[in-house]
Structures are given as C-alpha cells and as structure tokens.
PDB file of C-alpha atoms in Angstrom:
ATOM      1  CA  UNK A 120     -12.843 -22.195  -5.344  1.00  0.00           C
ATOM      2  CA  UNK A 121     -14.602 -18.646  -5.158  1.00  0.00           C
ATOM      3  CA  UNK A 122     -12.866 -16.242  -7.002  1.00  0.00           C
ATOM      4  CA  UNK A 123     -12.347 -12.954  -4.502  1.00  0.00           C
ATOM      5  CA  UNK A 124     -13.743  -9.482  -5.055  1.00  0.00           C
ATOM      6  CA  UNK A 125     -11.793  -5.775  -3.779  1.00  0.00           C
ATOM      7  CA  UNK A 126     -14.789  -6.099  -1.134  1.00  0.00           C
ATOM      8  CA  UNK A 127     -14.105  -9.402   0.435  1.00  0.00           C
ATOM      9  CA  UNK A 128     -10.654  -8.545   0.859  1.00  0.00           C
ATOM     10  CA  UNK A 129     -10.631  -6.991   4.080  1.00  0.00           C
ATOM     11  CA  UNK A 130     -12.330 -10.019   5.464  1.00  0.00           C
ATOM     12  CA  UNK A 131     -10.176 -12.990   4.151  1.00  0.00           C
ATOM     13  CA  UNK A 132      -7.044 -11.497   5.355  1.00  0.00           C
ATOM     14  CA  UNK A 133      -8.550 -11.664   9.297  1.00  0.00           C
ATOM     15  CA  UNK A 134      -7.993 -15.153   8.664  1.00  0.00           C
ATOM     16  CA  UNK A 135      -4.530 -14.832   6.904  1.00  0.00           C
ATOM     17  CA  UNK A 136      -3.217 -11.780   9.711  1.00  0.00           C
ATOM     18  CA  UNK A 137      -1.940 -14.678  12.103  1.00  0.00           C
ATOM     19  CA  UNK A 138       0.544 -15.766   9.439  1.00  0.00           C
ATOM     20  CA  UNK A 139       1.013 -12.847   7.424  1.00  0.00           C
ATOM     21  CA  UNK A 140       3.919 -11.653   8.728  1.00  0.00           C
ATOM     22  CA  UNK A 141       6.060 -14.936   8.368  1.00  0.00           C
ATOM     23  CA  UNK A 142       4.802 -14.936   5.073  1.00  0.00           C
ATOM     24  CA  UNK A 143       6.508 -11.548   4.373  1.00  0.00           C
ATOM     25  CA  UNK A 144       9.286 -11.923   5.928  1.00  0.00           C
ATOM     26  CA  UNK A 145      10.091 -15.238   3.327  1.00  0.00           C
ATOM     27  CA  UNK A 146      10.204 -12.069   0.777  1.00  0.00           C
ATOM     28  CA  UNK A 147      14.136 -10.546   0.766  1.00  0.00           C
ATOM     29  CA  UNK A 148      13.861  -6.795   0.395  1.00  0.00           C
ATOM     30  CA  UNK A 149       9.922  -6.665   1.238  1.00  0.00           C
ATOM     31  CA  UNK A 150      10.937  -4.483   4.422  1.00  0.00           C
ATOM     32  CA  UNK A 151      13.568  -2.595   3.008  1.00  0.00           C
ATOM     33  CA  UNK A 152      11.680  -1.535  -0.410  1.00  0.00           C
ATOM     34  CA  UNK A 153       8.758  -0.501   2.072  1.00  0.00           C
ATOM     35  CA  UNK A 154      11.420   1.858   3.713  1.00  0.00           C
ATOM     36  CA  UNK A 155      13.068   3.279   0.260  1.00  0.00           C
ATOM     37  CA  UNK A 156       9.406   4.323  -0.489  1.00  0.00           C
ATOM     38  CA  UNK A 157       8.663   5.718   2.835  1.00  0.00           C
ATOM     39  CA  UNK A 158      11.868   7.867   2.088  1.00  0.00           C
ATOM     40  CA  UNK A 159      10.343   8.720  -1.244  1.00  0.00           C
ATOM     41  CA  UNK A 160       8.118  11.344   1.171  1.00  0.00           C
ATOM     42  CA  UNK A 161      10.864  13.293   1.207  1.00  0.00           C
ATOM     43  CA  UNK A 162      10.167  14.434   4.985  1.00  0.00           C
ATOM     44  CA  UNK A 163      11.955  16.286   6.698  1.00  0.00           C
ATOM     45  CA  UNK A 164      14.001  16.137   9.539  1.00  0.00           C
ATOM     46  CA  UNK A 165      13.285  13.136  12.521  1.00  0.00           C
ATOM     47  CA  UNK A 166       9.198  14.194  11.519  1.00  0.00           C
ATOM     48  CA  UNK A 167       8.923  16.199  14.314  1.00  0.00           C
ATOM     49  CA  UNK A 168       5.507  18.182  14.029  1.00  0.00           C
ATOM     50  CA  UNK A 169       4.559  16.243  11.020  1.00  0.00           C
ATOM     51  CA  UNK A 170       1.281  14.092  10.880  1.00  0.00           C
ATOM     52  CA  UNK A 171       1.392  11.279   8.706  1.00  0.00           C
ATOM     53  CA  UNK A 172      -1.727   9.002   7.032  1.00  0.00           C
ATOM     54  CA  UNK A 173      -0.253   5.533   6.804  1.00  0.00           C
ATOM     55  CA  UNK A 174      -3.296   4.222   4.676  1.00  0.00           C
ATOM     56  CA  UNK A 175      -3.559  -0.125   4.121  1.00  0.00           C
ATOM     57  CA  UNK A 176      -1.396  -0.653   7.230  1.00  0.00           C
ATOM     58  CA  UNK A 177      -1.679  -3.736   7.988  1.00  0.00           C
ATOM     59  CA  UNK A 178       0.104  -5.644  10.592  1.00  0.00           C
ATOM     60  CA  UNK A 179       1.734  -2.352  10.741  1.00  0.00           C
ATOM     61  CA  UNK A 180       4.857  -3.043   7.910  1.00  0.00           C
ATOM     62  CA  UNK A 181       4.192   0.454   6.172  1.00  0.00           C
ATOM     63  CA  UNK A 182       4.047   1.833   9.833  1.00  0.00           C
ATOM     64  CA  UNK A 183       7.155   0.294  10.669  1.00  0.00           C
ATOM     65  CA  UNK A 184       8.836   1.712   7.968  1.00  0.00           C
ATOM     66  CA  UNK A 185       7.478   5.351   8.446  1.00  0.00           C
ATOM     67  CA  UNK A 186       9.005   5.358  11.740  1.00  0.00           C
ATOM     68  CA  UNK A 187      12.109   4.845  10.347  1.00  0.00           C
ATOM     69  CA  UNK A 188      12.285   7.564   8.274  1.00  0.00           C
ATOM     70  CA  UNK A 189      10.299   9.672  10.414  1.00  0.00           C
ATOM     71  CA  UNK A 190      10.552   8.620  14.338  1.00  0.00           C
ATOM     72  CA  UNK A 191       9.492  11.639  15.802  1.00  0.00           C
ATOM     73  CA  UNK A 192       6.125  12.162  13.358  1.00  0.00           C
ATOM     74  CA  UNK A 193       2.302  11.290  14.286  1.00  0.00           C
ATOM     75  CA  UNK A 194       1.528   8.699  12.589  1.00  0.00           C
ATOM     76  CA  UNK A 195      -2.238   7.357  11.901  1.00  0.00           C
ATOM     77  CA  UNK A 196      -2.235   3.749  10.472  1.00  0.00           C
ATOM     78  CA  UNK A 197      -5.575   2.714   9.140  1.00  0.00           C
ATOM     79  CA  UNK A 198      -7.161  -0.517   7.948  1.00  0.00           C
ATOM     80  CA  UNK A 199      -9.814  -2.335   7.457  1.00  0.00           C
ATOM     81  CA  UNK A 200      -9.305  -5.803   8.573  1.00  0.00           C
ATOM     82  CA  UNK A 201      -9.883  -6.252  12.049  1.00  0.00           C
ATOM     83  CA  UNK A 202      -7.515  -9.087  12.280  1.00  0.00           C
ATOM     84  CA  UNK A 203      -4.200  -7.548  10.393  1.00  0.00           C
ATOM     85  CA  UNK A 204      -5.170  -4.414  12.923  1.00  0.00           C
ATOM     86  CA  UNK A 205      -5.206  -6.881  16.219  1.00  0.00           C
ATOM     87  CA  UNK A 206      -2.262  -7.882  14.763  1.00  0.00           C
ATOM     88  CA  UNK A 207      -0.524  -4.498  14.662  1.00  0.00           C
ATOM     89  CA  UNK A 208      -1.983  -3.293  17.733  1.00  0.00           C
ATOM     90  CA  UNK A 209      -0.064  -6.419  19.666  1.00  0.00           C
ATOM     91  CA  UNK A 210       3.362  -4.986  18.588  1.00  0.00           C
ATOM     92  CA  UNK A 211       5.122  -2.369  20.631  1.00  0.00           C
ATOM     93  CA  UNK A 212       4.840   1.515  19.237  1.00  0.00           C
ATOM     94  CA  UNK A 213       5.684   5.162  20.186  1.00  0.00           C
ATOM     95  CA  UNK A 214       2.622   6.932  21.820  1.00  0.00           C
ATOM     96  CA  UNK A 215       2.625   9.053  18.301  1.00  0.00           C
ATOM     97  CA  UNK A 216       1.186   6.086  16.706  1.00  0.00           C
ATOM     98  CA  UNK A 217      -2.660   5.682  16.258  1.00  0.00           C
ATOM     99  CA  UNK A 218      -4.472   2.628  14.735  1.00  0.00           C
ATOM    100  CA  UNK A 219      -7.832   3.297  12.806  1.00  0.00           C
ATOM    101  CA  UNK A 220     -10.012   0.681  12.215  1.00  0.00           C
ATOM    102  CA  UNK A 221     -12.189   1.441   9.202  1.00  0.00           C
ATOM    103  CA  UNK A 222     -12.092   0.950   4.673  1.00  0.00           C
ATOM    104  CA  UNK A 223     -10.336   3.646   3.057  1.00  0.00           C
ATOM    105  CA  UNK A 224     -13.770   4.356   1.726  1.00  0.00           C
ATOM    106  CA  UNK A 225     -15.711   4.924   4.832  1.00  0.00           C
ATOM    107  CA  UNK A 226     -12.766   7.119   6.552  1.00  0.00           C
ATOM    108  CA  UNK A 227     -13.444   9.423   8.878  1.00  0.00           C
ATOM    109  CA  UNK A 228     -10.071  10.915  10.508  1.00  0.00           C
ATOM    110  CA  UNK A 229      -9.319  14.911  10.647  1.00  0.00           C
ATOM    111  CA  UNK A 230      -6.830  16.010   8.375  1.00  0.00           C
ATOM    112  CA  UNK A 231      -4.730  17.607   7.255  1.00  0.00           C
ATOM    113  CA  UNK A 232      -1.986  15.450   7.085  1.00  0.00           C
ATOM    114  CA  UNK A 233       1.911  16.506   5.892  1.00  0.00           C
ATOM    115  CA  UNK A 234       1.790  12.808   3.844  1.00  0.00           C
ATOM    116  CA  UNK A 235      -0.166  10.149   3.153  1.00  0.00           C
ATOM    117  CA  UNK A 236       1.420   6.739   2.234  1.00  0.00           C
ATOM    118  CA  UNK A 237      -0.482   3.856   0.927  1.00  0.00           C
ATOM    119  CA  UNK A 238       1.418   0.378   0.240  1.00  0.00           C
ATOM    120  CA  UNK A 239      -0.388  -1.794  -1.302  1.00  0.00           C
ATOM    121  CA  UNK A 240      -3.748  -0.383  -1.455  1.00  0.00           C
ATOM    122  CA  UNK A 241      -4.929   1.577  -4.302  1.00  0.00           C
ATOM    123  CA  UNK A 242      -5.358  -1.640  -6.191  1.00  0.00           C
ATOM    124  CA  UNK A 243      -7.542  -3.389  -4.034  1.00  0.00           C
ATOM    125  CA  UNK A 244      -9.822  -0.757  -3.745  1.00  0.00           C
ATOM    126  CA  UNK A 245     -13.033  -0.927  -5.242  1.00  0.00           C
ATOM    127  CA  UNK A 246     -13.275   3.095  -6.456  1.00  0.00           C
ATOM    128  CA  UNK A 247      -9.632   3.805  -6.430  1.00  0.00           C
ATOM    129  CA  UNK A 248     -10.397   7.174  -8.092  1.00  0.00           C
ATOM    130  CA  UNK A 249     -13.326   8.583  -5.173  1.00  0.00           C
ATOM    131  CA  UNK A 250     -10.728   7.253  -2.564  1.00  0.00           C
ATOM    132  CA  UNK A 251      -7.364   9.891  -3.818  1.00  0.00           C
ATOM    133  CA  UNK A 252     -10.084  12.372  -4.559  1.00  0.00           C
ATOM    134  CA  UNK A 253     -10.975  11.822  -0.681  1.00  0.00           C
ATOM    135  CA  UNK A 254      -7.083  11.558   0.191  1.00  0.00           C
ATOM    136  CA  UNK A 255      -5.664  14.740  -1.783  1.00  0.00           C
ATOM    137  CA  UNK A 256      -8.316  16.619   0.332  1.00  0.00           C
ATOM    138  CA  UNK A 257      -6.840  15.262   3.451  1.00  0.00           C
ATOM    139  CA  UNK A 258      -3.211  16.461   2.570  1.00  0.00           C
ATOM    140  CA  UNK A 259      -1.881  20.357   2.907  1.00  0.00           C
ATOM    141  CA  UNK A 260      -1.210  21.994  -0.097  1.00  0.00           C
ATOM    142  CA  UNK A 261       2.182  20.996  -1.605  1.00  0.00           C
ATOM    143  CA  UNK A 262       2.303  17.278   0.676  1.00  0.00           C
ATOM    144  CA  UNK A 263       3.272  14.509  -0.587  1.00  0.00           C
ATOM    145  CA  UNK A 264       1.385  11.002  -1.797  1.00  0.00           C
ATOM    146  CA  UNK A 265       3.323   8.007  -2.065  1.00  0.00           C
ATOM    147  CA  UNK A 266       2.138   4.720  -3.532  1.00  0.00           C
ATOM    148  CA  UNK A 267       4.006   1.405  -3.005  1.00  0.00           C
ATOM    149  CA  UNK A 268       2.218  -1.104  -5.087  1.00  0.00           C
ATOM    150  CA  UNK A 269       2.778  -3.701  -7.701  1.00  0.00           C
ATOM    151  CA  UNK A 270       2.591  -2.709 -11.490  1.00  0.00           C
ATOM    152  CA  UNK A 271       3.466  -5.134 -14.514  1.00  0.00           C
ATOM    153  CA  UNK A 272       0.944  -4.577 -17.086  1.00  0.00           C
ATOM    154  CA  UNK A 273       3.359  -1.994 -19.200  1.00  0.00           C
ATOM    155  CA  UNK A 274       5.403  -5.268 -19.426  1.00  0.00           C
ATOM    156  CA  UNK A 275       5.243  -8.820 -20.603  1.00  0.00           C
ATOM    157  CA  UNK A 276       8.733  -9.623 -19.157  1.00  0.00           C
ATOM    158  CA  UNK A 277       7.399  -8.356 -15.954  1.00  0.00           C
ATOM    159  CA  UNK A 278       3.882 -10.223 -16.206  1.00  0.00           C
ATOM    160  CA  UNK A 279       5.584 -13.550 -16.999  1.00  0.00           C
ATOM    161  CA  UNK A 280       8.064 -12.693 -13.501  1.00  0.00           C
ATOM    162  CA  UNK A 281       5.078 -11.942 -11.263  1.00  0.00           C
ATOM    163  CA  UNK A 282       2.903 -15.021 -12.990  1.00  0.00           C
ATOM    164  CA  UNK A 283       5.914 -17.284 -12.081  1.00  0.00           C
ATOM    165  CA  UNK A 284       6.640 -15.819  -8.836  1.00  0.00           C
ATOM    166  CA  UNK A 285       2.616 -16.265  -7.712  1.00  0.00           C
ATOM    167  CA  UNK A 286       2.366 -20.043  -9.096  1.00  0.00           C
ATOM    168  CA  UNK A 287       6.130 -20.935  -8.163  1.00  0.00           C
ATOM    169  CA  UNK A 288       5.948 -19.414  -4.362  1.00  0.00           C
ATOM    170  CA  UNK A 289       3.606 -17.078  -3.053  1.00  0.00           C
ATOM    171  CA  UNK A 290       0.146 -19.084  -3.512  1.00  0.00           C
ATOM    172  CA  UNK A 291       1.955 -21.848  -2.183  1.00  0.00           C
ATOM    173  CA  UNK A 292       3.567 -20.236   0.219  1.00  0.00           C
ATOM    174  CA  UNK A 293       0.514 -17.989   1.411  1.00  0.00           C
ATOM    175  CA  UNK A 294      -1.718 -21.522   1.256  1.00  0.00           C
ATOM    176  CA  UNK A 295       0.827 -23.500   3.655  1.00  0.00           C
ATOM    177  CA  UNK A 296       1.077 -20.581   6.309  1.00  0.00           C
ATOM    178  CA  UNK A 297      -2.688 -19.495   6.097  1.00  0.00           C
ATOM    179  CA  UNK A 298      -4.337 -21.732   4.980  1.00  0.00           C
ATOM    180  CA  UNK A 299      -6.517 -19.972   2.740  1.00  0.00           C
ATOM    181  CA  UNK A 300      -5.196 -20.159  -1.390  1.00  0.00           C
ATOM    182  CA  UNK A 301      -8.160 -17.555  -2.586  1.00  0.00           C
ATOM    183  CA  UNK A 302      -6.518 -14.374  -0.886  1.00  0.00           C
ATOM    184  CA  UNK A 303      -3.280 -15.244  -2.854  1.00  0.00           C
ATOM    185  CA  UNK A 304      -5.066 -16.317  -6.155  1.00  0.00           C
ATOM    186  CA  UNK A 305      -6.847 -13.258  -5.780  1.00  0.00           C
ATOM    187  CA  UNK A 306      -3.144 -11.236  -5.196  1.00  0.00           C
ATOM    188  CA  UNK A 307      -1.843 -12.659  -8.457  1.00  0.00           C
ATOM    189  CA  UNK A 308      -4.885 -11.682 -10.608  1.00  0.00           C
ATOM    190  CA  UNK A 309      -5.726  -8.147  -8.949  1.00  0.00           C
ATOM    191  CA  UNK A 310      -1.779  -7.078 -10.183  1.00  0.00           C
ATOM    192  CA  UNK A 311      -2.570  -8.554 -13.432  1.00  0.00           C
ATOM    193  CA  UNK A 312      -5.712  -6.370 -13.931  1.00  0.00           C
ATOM    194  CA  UNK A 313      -4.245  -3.431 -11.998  1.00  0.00           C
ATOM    195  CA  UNK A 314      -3.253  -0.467 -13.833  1.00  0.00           C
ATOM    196  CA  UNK A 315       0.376  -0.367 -15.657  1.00  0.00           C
ATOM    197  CA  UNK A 316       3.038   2.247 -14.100  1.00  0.00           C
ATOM    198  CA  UNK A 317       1.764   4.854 -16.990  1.00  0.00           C
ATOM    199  CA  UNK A 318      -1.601   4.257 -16.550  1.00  0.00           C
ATOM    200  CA  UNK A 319      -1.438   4.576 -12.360  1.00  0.00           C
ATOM    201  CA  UNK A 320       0.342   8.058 -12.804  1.00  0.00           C
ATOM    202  CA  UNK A 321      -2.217   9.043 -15.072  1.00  0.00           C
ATOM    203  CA  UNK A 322      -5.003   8.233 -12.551  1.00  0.00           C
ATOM    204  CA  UNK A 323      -3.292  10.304 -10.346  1.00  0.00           C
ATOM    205  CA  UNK A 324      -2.968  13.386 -12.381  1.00  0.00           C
ATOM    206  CA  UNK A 325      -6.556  12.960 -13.418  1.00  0.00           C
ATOM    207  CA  UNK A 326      -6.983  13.130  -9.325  1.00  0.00           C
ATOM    208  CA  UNK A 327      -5.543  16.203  -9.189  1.00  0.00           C
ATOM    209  CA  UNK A 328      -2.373  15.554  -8.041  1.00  0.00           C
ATOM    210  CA  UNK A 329       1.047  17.182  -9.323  1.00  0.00           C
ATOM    211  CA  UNK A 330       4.464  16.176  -9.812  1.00  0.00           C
ATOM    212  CA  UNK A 331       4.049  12.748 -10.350  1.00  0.00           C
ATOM    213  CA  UNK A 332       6.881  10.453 -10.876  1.00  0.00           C
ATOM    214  CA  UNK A 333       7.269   6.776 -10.155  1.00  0.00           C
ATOM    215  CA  UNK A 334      10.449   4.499 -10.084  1.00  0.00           C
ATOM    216  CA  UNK A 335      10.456   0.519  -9.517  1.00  0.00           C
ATOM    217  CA  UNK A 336      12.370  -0.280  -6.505  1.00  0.00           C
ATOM    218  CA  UNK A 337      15.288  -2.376  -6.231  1.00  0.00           C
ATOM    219  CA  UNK A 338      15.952  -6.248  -5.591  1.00  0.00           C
ATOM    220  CA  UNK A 339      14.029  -9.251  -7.522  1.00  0.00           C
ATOM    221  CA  UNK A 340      11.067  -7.491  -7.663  1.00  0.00           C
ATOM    222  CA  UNK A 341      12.718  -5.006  -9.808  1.00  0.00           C
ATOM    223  CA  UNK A 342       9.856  -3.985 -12.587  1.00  0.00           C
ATOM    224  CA  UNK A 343       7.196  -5.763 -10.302  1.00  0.00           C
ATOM    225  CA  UNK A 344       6.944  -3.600  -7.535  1.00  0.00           C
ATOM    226  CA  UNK A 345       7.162   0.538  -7.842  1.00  0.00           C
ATOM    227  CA  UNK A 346       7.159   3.843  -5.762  1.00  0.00           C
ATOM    228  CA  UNK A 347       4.690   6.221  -7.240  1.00  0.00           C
ATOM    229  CA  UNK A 348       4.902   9.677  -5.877  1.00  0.00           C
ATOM    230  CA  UNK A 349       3.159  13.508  -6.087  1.00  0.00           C
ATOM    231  CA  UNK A 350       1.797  16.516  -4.647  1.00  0.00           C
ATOM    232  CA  UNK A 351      -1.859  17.848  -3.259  1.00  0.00           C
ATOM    233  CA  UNK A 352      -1.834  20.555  -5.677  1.00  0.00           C
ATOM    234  CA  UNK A 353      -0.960  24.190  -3.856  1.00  0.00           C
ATOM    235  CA  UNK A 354      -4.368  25.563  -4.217  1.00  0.00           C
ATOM    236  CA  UNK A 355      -7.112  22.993  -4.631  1.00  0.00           C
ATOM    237  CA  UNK A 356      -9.516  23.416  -7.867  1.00  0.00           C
ATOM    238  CA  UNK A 357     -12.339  25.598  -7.350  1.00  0.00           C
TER     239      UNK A 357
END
C-alpha cells in the first residue's frame, strides 16, 4: 500500500467526499466540538458585517458550524479537493456563503477577514508555517485564528487512545464506506507526527500571532482533539 504524502491529500479525499460525511457522522460529538470551537472566535453578535475565512472546509462541516454561531456573517469556505467542494456546494446555504476552490497554499481571496477558522488543516499542510504567515496577513489587526485539530504527541495516554481509536474504528470504518484504507492510514500517522498542543502554540507565536491559548474539547476525544486560538497582532511587524 503507498504510504500518503500532505500533497496527495487533496486528491484521495475526491474519492472518499461521497462517503465522508456518513463517516463523520458515526463520530458522537464530531459536529458539536466543531461548533464549541467555532464559538471559540468569540464573534460577536448574529456576525452581521463580519467576513469570515473558513479554511479546510470540506463538505462544508466547519461551514456548518460557523453559521451557527454566526448566521448573519460572510462566510468564504475554501478547499482544495474538488470532490469534498462538489460535495458542499450540493447542500443548501445562505447567499453569504462562498465556496473557493484552491490549496491553502496557492490562495488567492481579498482579505481582510474578522476570523479565520481552520479545522483540521494546519497538519496536513505541507509548509504549515508560510501558510499562517499568509493567513495572519489576511486577518485585521486584533482578529481572531482558531485551530480545530488533533494533538496527542504531549501524551502517551493520548497516543495509545488515538492509535486504538484509528486501528479499532476509523481505518476500518473509513475503508468500508470509501473504499480507500491509505487516506485513513495516512490520518492516523499525520496526528502522530503532528505537533503536540505546546509545540502547535509555539508555531503560532513564532507566526506572529498573540494571545494564544488552546483547550481540548469535550466528549471521547477529550486530549485527542483541541481548540487552539489567537490574535493577528494589532500592528503587524515592520
């Protein structure tokens, strides 16, 4: 079996995007942590006025939970797998919604944005440190970054959970729904190598942003899954 890289990701999930969203929805709490994060952005108000980045969207989960915190808000969702996009594009959505499709790396929309919010992302990218240089520069001074992403290298407790959890259900699971056992394979070993909570806030500080703070989120993926947050700085560096 061909081990994945963060560049053929994009392409294997247009083959998983037709089953993707049964496969989530086997996951209790996957919806609702995506909405405590979404929260985590802190905006105000219904969103009215606000333009949001909703970065790694998907079939449009993340987007789905922005509008719940923020109905009223633009929203541009961006990804690049064509077929997760067809996917989200098929679903009924507010004409303040927008779907981009294009790699994180390659964007080209017109900021500024009041938030950006990125589930999932930052660890399959292949320069995750030239992309939030890229993002903080699309965010106002003083918005707000949110990461929802899965972190257990600060723990072995944790790393056992999510090596259990990968072998025990979700390559399984992923293989019987999509047919394709690499993408999920590739899931299980990407968290493994993917930075530890400390280490991710770190990157972000050493990106320039400010304030940042992370919490895991609730449920049985408690210590698995996390929402980082922080701030565009209020003046960028010269």
């Amino acid at each position: 079996m061909t081990r994945l890289t963060a560049a053929d990701v994009p392409g294997s999930f247009d083959g998983a995007a037709k089953g993707y969203d049964l496969l989530v929805g086997l996951n209790p709490g996957y919806h609702r942590a995506l909405r405590t994060s979404a929260r985590a952005l802190g905006l105000r108000g219904r969103g009215a006025g606000l333009r949001v980045l909703d970065l790694g969207c998907g079939t449009g989960a993340s987007t789905a939970a922005l509008l719940d915190v923020a109905p009223d808000a633009e929203i541009v969702a961006v990804d690049a797998s064509a077929g997760m996009l067809a996917r989200a594009r098929a679903k009924r959505w507010p004409g303040t919604v927008t779907f981009v499709h294009s790699r994180v790396e390659d964007l080209d929309v017109h900021g500024p944005f009041d938030a950006v919010f990125a589930a999932y992302l930052v660890r399959n990218l292949p320069d995750p440190d030239a992309t939030l240089h890229v993002v903080r520069g699309l965010l106002k001074p003083g918005a707000p970054l949110v990461l929802h992403e899965y972190s257990v290298r600060d723990s072995l407790l944790h790393t056992v959970i999510w090596t259990a959890m990968c072998g025990l259900v979700v390559v399984p699971a992923g293989w019987l729904l999509t047919g394709d056992r690499s993408l999920y394979t590739y899931l299980w070993r990407s968290v493994l190598r993917f930075d530890g909570a400390g280490a991710l806030r770190d990157r972000l500080r050493r990106n320039g942003f400010v304030g940042v703070r992370s919490r895991p989120v609730r449920g049985w993926q408690l210590g698995v899954v996390h929402t980082f947050a922080g701030l565009a700085p209020d003046r960028e560096r010269p």
